[in-house]
Coordinates of C-alpha atoms and ligand atoms in Angstrom, one line a residue:
A136 CA 0.3 0.1 0.2
A137 CA 0.9 3.7 -0.7
E138 CA 2.5 5.7 2.3
P139 CA -0.1 7.7 4.1
K140 CA 0.8 11.4 3.4
T141 CA 0.8 13.4 6.2
L142 CA -1.5 15.9 7.4
P143 CA -0.5 19.6 6.9
D144 CA -0.3 21.7 9.1
Y145 CA -3.6 23.4 9.4
V146 CA -5.1 20.0 10.4
R147 CA -2.3 18.5 12.4
W148 CA -5.0 17.9 15.0
K149 CA -6.6 15.5 13.0
N150 CA -6.2 11.5 13.6
A151 CA -4.2 10.7 10.7
N152 CA -5.3 7.1 11.2
D153 CA -8.9 8.1 10.0
V154 CA -8.5 10.0 7.1
I155 CA -7.1 9.7 3.8
V156 CA -5.4 12.7 2.4
H157 CA -6.0 13.2 -1.0
S158 CA -3.9 16.7 -1.3
A159 CA -3.6 19.9 1.0
N160 CA -6.8 21.0 0.7
T161 CA -9.3 17.8 0.6
I162 CA -8.8 14.9 3.2
E163 CA -11.3 12.0 3.3
T164 CA -13.0 10.4 6.4
E165 CA -12.2 6.7 6.1
R166 CA -15.5 4.7 5.3
G167 CA -15.0 2.6 8.4
A168 CA -14.0 5.8 10.7
I169 CA -17.8 6.6 11.1
G170 CA -18.8 3.9 13.8
S171 CA -22.5 3.7 15.3
G172 CA -22.3 7.4 17.3
V173 CA -24.1 9.8 15.9
V174 CA -21.8 12.9 15.7
T175 CA -18.9 13.1 13.5
D176 CA -15.4 13.7 15.9
S177 CA -14.1 16.8 14.3
D178 CA -10.6 15.0 14.2
K179 CA -12.0 12.6 11.9
L180 CA -14.4 14.9 10.1
Y181 CA -13.1 15.3 5.8
V182 CA -11.6 18.9 4.8
R183 CA -12.3 20.9 1.2
N184 CA -11.0 23.9 0.1
N185 CA -11.4 25.5 -3.0
L186 CA -8.4 27.4 -1.7
P187 CA -6.1 27.3 0.5
A188 CA -7.4 27.7 4.3
P189 CA -6.5 31.4 5.8
N190 CA -3.7 32.3 8.3
A191 CA -4.4 31.1 11.6
D192 CA -4.4 34.9 12.7
I193 CA -8.1 35.0 12.1
V194 CA -9.0 32.9 14.4
A195 CA -6.6 35.2 17.4
D196 CA -9.5 37.4 18.2
R197 CA -12.8 35.5 17.3
D198 CA -15.3 38.1 18.6
A199 CA -13.8 40.5 16.2
W200 CA -14.4 39.2 13.4
K201 CA -16.5 41.6 10.8
V202 CA -19.5 40.6 8.4
T203 CA -21.3 42.7 6.1
F204 CA -24.5 42.4 5.8
E205 CA -26.0 43.9 2.9
G206 CA -29.6 43.6 0.9
V207 CA -31.6 44.6 4.1
N208 CA -33.0 47.5 5.2
G209 CA -30.2 48.9 7.8
P210 CA -27.3 47.2 6.3
Q211 CA -24.4 47.4 8.6
S212 CA -21.3 45.3 9.8
L213 CA -21.3 43.7 12.6
T214 CA -19.1 41.5 14.8
L215 CA -19.1 37.9 16.2
G216 CA -19.1 40.1 19.7
D217 CA -22.3 41.6 18.1
L218 CA -23.8 38.8 16.6
K219 CA -23.3 36.4 19.7
K220 CA -26.0 38.8 21.8
I221 CA -28.7 38.7 18.8
G222 CA -29.3 34.9 19.8
V223 CA -28.4 31.3 19.7
E224 CA -29.8 28.1 18.2
T225 CA -27.8 24.7 18.1
V226 CA -28.9 22.6 15.1
T227 CA -27.1 19.0 14.1
T228 CA -26.8 18.6 10.1
V229 CA -25.0 16.5 7.5
L230 CA -22.0 18.3 6.2
Q231 CA -21.5 16.7 3.1
C232 CA -19.5 17.6 -0.5
S233 CA -21.4 17.9 -3.5
G234 CA -18.6 15.3 -5.2
N235 CA -19.1 12.6 -2.1
G236 CA -19.3 9.8 -4.6
R237 CA -17.8 10.8 -7.4
A238 CA -15.3 7.7 -7.0
Y239 CA -17.9 5.6 -8.4
Y240 CA -18.5 7.7 -11.5
Q241 CA -17.2 5.7 -14.7
H242 CA -16.3 8.7 -17.1
G243 CA -13.7 10.0 -14.7
P244 CA -14.9 13.2 -13.7
G245 CA -12.3 15.1 -12.8
G246 CA -11.7 16.7 -8.9
T247 CA -11.2 14.4 -5.7
Q248 CA -12.2 11.2 -5.8
W249 CA -14.3 11.0 -2.7
G250 CA -15.6 7.4 -1.8
T251 CA -18.6 7.8 1.4
G252 CA -15.8 9.9 3.3
A253 CA -16.9 13.9 2.3
A254 CA -19.4 14.0 4.7
G255 CA -19.9 14.1 8.2
C256 CA -22.8 15.0 11.1
L257 CA -21.8 17.7 13.0
I258 CA -23.4 19.9 15.5
W259 CA -23.4 24.3 15.0
T260 CA -24.4 26.5 17.4
G261 CA -24.5 30.3 16.4
V262 CA -27.3 33.0 15.6
P263 CA -30.5 32.3 13.3
L264 CA -29.9 34.5 10.1
R265 CA -33.4 35.4 10.3
E266 CA -32.9 37.2 13.8
V267 CA -29.6 38.3 12.5
V268 CA -31.8 40.5 9.5
A269 CA -34.9 41.2 12.0
K270 CA -32.4 43.2 13.8
L271 CA -31.3 44.9 10.3
G272 CA -35.0 45.7 9.6
G273 CA -35.7 42.7 7.4
V274 CA -34.6 42.0 3.7
K275 CA -35.0 44.3 1.2
P276 CA -38.1 44.1 -1.5
G277 CA -37.0 42.3 -4.5
M278 CA -33.9 40.2 -3.2
N279 CA -34.4 36.3 -4.4
Y280 CA -30.8 35.3 -3.1
I281 CA -28.5 34.7 0.1
T282 CA -24.8 35.5 -1.0
S283 CA -22.1 34.4 1.4
T284 CA -18.5 35.2 0.4
G285 CA -15.7 33.8 2.2
G286 CA -12.8 35.7 3.6
E287 CA -10.0 33.9 2.0
S288 CA -7.3 36.9 0.9
L289 CA -7.3 36.1 -3.1
P290 CA -3.8 35.5 -5.0
A291 CA -3.3 38.5 -7.0
G292 CA -3.3 38.9 -10.8
L293 CA -6.0 36.4 -10.8
D294 CA -9.4 37.6 -11.8
P295 CA -11.3 37.4 -8.5
K296 CA -14.3 36.0 -9.6
T297 CA -12.7 33.1 -10.7
I298 CA -11.3 32.1 -7.6
M299 CA -13.4 33.6 -4.9
V300 CA -15.7 31.3 -3.0
E301 CA -19.0 33.0 -3.0
R302 CA -22.5 31.0 -3.2
S303 CA -25.9 32.1 -3.6
I304 CA -29.0 30.1 -1.7
P305 CA -32.6 30.6 -2.6
L306 CA -34.2 33.4 -0.1
K307 CA -36.4 30.1 1.3
A308 CA -33.2 28.6 3.4
L309 CA -33.6 32.1 5.6
D310 CA -35.8 29.6 7.4
Q311 CA -33.0 27.5 8.8
A312 CA -29.2 29.1 7.9
L313 CA -27.2 29.9 11.0
L314 CA -24.1 31.7 11.3
A315 CA -22.4 29.9 13.5
W316 CA -19.6 29.9 15.8
D317 CA -19.0 26.9 17.5
M318 CA -18.9 23.2 15.8
N319 CA -19.4 20.2 18.2
D320 CA -19.4 22.3 21.2
E321 CA -15.9 23.9 20.4
P322 CA -15.0 26.8 18.7
M323 CA -15.2 26.4 15.1
P324 CA -12.1 24.9 13.8
L325 CA -10.1 27.4 11.2
A326 CA -10.3 24.4 8.9
H327 CA -14.0 24.2 9.3
G328 CA -14.3 28.3 8.9
G329 CA -14.0 29.5 12.2
P330 CA -14.4 32.3 13.3
L331 CA -17.6 32.3 11.7
R332 CA -19.0 29.9 9.5
M333 CA -22.9 29.9 7.1
V334 CA -24.3 26.8 7.9
V335 CA -27.5 25.5 5.9
P336 CA -28.9 22.7 7.0
G337 CA -29.9 20.4 4.4
Y338 CA -27.6 21.8 1.7
F339 CA -24.8 20.7 -0.1
G340 CA -21.4 21.4 1.8
V341 CA -20.7 24.0 -0.7
N342 CA -23.1 26.6 0.4
N343 CA -21.8 26.3 4.0
V344 CA -19.2 29.3 3.4
K345 CA -16.5 29.2 6.3
Y346 CA -14.8 32.3 7.0
V347 CA -17.7 34.0 6.1
D348 CA -17.4 38.0 5.9
R349 CA -20.2 39.4 4.0
V350 CA -23.8 37.9 3.6
A351 CA -25.6 39.8 0.8
F352 CA -29.8 39.6 0.2
T353 CA -29.4 39.9 -3.6
E354 CA -31.6 39.9 -6.6
G355 CA -29.8 37.6 -8.4
Q356 CA -27.3 35.2 -7.9
S357 CA -23.3 35.9 -7.5
D358 CA -21.6 36.2 -10.8
A359 CA -18.6 34.0 -8.9
K360 CA -17.3 31.6 -11.2
I361 CA -18.2 28.9 -8.5
Q362 CA -21.6 29.8 -8.5
A363 CA -22.4 30.6 -12.3
S364 CA -20.7 27.9 -13.9
G365 CA -19.4 25.4 -11.3
Y366 CA -21.5 23.0 -8.7
R367 CA -24.4 22.5 -11.6
I368 CA -25.7 19.5 -12.7
R369 CA -25.2 19.4 -16.3
P370 CA -24.6 16.8 -19.1
I371 CA -21.6 15.0 -19.5
G372 CA -19.1 17.0 -22.1
E373 CA -21.3 19.9 -21.5
K374 CA -19.7 23.1 -19.9
G375 CA -21.2 25.0 -17.0
A376 CA -23.8 27.3 -17.3
P377 CA -26.0 29.5 -14.9
D378 CA -29.6 27.6 -16.1
Q379 CA -28.0 24.2 -15.0
P380 CA -29.6 22.8 -11.4
S381 CA -27.0 24.4 -8.6
M382 CA -26.3 21.8 -5.9
W383 CA -28.7 23.4 -3.4
E384 CA -30.8 21.0 -1.1
M385 CA -29.4 17.6 -0.5
P386 CA -31.5 14.4 -1.3
V387 CA -31.9 11.4 0.7
K388 CA -29.0 9.0 0.9
S389 CA -27.0 6.1 3.3
W390 CA -24.2 3.9 2.9
V391 CA -22.9 0.8 4.8
T392 CA -19.9 1.7 7.0
A393 CA -19.6 -2.3 8.7
P394 CA -18.4 -4.7 7.6
L395 CA -16.6 -3.8 4.8
T396 CA -14.1 -6.6 3.3
T397 CA -14.4 -9.6 5.0
A398 CA -17.0 -11.4 8.1
S399 CA -17.6 -15.0 9.4
Q400 CA -20.2 -16.8 8.5
G401 CA -23.4 -16.8 10.4
K402 CA -25.4 -14.0 12.1
N403 CA -23.6 -9.9 11.6
L404 CA -24.8 -7.0 12.3
V405 CA -24.4 -4.8 9.8
Y406 CA -24.1 -0.6 10.2
G407 CA -24.5 2.4 8.4
V408 CA -25.3 6.1 8.3
A409 CA -28.5 7.4 6.3
F410 CA -30.0 10.9 6.5
G411 CA -32.5 12.7 4.3
G412 CA -31.0 16.0 3.0
M413 CA -34.2 18.4 3.5
N414 CA -36.3 15.8 4.7
A415 CA -35.9 13.2 7.7
V416 CA -34.9 9.9 7.2
S417 CA -37.7 7.6 7.8
K418 CA -36.6 3.7 6.7
V419 CA -33.7 2.3 5.9
E420 CA -33.4 -1.5 4.2
V421 CA -30.3 -3.8 3.9
S422 CA -29.8 -6.3 1.4
A423 CA -26.7 -8.8 1.5
D424 CA -27.3 -10.3 -2.2
G425 CA -27.2 -6.9 -3.9
G426 CA -30.9 -5.9 -3.7
E427 CA -33.0 -8.8 -4.4
T428 CA -34.0 -9.4 -1.0
W429 CA -34.4 -6.4 1.6
K430 CA -34.3 -6.5 5.6
T431 CA -35.6 -3.2 7.5
A432 CA -32.9 -1.9 9.5
R433 CA -33.3 -0.2 13.2
F434 CA -31.8 3.4 14.0
L435 CA -29.7 3.8 16.5
G436 CA -29.2 6.5 19.4
P437 CA -30.7 9.8 19.7
D438 CA -33.0 11.8 16.7
M439 CA -31.0 14.4 16.5
G440 CA -33.5 16.4 14.2
R441 CA -34.6 16.2 10.3
Y442 CA -31.4 17.5 9.2
A443 CA -29.1 14.9 11.1
W444 CA -28.0 11.6 9.8
R445 CA -29.1 8.5 11.6
P446 CA -26.7 5.5 12.4
F447 CA -28.6 2.7 11.6
V448 CA -28.0 -1.5 12.2
V449 CA -29.2 -4.9 11.4
S450 CA -28.8 -8.1 11.8
M451 CA -28.3 -10.3 8.9
D452 CA -27.4 -14.6 8.5
L453 CA -24.6 -14.7 6.0
S454 CA -23.3 -17.5 4.3
A455 CA -19.8 -18.4 3.1
G456 CA -19.0 -16.6 -0.5
D457 CA -19.1 -13.3 -1.6
H458 CA -21.7 -11.1 -0.9
R459 CA -23.2 -7.5 -2.3
I460 CA -24.2 -5.6 1.0
V461 CA -26.0 -2.5 -0.3
S462 CA -28.3 -0.2 2.0
R463 CA -31.4 2.1 0.7
A464 CA -33.3 4.9 2.6
T465 CA -36.8 6.6 2.4
D466 CA -37.0 10.0 3.9
T467 CA -40.3 11.4 5.6
E468 CA -41.6 12.5 1.9
G469 CA -41.5 9.1 0.8
N470 CA -38.3 9.5 -1.7
T471 CA -36.3 6.3 -1.6
Q472 CA -32.7 6.4 -2.8
P473 CA -32.7 5.4 -6.0
P474 CA -30.5 2.0 -7.7
T475 CA -28.5 4.1 -10.3
R476 CA -26.4 7.7 -10.3
T477 CA -27.5 10.6 -12.6
E478 CA -24.3 11.0 -14.9
N479 CA -23.3 14.0 -14.9
E480 CA -19.9 15.8 -16.1
R481 CA -18.4 17.0 -12.5
G482 CA -19.5 13.9 -10.9
Y483 CA -22.0 15.2 -8.4
G484 CA -24.7 14.4 -6.3
N485 CA -24.3 10.7 -6.3
T486 CA -27.0 8.5 -4.3
S487 CA -27.1 5.8 -6.5
W488 CA -27.4 2.8 -3.9
K489 CA -25.9 0.4 -5.9
D490 CA -22.6 2.3 -5.9
H491 CA -22.7 2.6 -2.5
G492 CA -22.4 -1.2 -1.8
V493 CA -19.7 -2.7 -0.8
T494 CA -18.2 -6.8 -1.8
V495 CA -17.8 -8.5 1.4
T496 CA -15.9 -11.7 1.3
V497 CA -17.6 -14.3 4.4
S498 CA -16.0 -17.3 5.3
Ligands
MSS619 N1 -15.9 28.1 2.3 C1 -14.6 28.6 2.0 N2 -15.0 30.1 2.1 N3 -13.8 28.4 1.2 C2 -14.1 26.9 0.1 O1 -13.3 26.4 -0.5 N4 -15.5 24.9 0.3 C3 -17.2 24.7 0.5 C4 -17.6 24.7 1.8 N5 -17.3 26.1 2.4 C5 -15.3 26.1 0.8 C6 -16.3 26.9 1.9 C7 -17.1 22.9 -0.1 S1 -17.1 22.4 -1.5 C8 -17.4 21.9 1.2 S2 -17.9 20.5 0.3 C9 -17.4 22.6 2.6 O2 -16.7 23.7 2.5 C10 -15.9 22.1 3.1 O3 -16.3 21.8 4.9 P1 -15.3 21.1 5.4 O4 -15.3 22.1 7.0 O5 -15.9 19.9 5.7 O6 -13.8 21.7 5.3 MO1 -17.9 20.5 -1.6 O7 -19.8 21.1 -2.3

């Protein structure tokens, strides 16, 4: 096996045994490291940065971090210290990269070859964006999007629009969006967006803008490349364009986390995680014969709400030989994980239960 790559400095505190270092800016959680608990430990959570993470200076005086609010009736800059006085809520959500499951596409989409590990379930604490907006006199009439800008300093000599992390989401996400300063009950790590991060429960990872320093209510979507043409479902071979579906709301998904390669004959406990994205997950079925016959799993641990994932377990009787173990989740709206993926150029949004199966050798 290849030597494991060492962890870059800004994530030196992660557990090297639980992660796959694809590059300095893309680190994946090992499939088997998820375990049976609800919350993903910070030291095994995946990292995805489109730009190098900012210097640690930005978390030296967290409460001094400034955010500019635009497109409200009383536009203003507020510090993190000010935001903490406006309101506070805690929400548990699945954070999942749009490209999670890209490794299973067969047309060879470029980008990080994520398996299942560009996802985790985290507890966030911060102020509901709607409370900040109320304080600032409400959203200006005619605004349709919430546009958040990442606070990275951009390399000189390049058109900022081509590299900046600026994402627009529909205004209706104001119902659940949070400006979060804690993750898993600790100050937001720099690698995950500290001092302050936009958290959009139910939405793909890319919309959860880190080091957020500007929140604007806008009529149209950002013209930054990451929004205008990036992170869209486009046919293979086609260029990105604003009329293609943007990676916003997440659909229902699940995968098995154990066993992954081998098992002993007889009764085995099969573990995994399942979530509904925008909706709560209501059911998970597991098959040990590639989807011929299914058995309903039971959920483990506390229900942390609509946007959290639920670990599941089911007892399966396995005979000797190779078994294709797959899981299939259904959300409260009756949406079920499809057997096949939606082919698209960038390999986004894979929820195929076939693709996420594992072949286990039982002896
Ligand atoms: N933010 C910022 N500022 N920057 C960057 O780069 N990225 C994205 C988000 N946010 C970014 C941001 C992505 S893309 C993702 S996934 C996420 O984030 C991740 O997170 P973590 O914490 O894990 O690292 Mo895909 O859809």
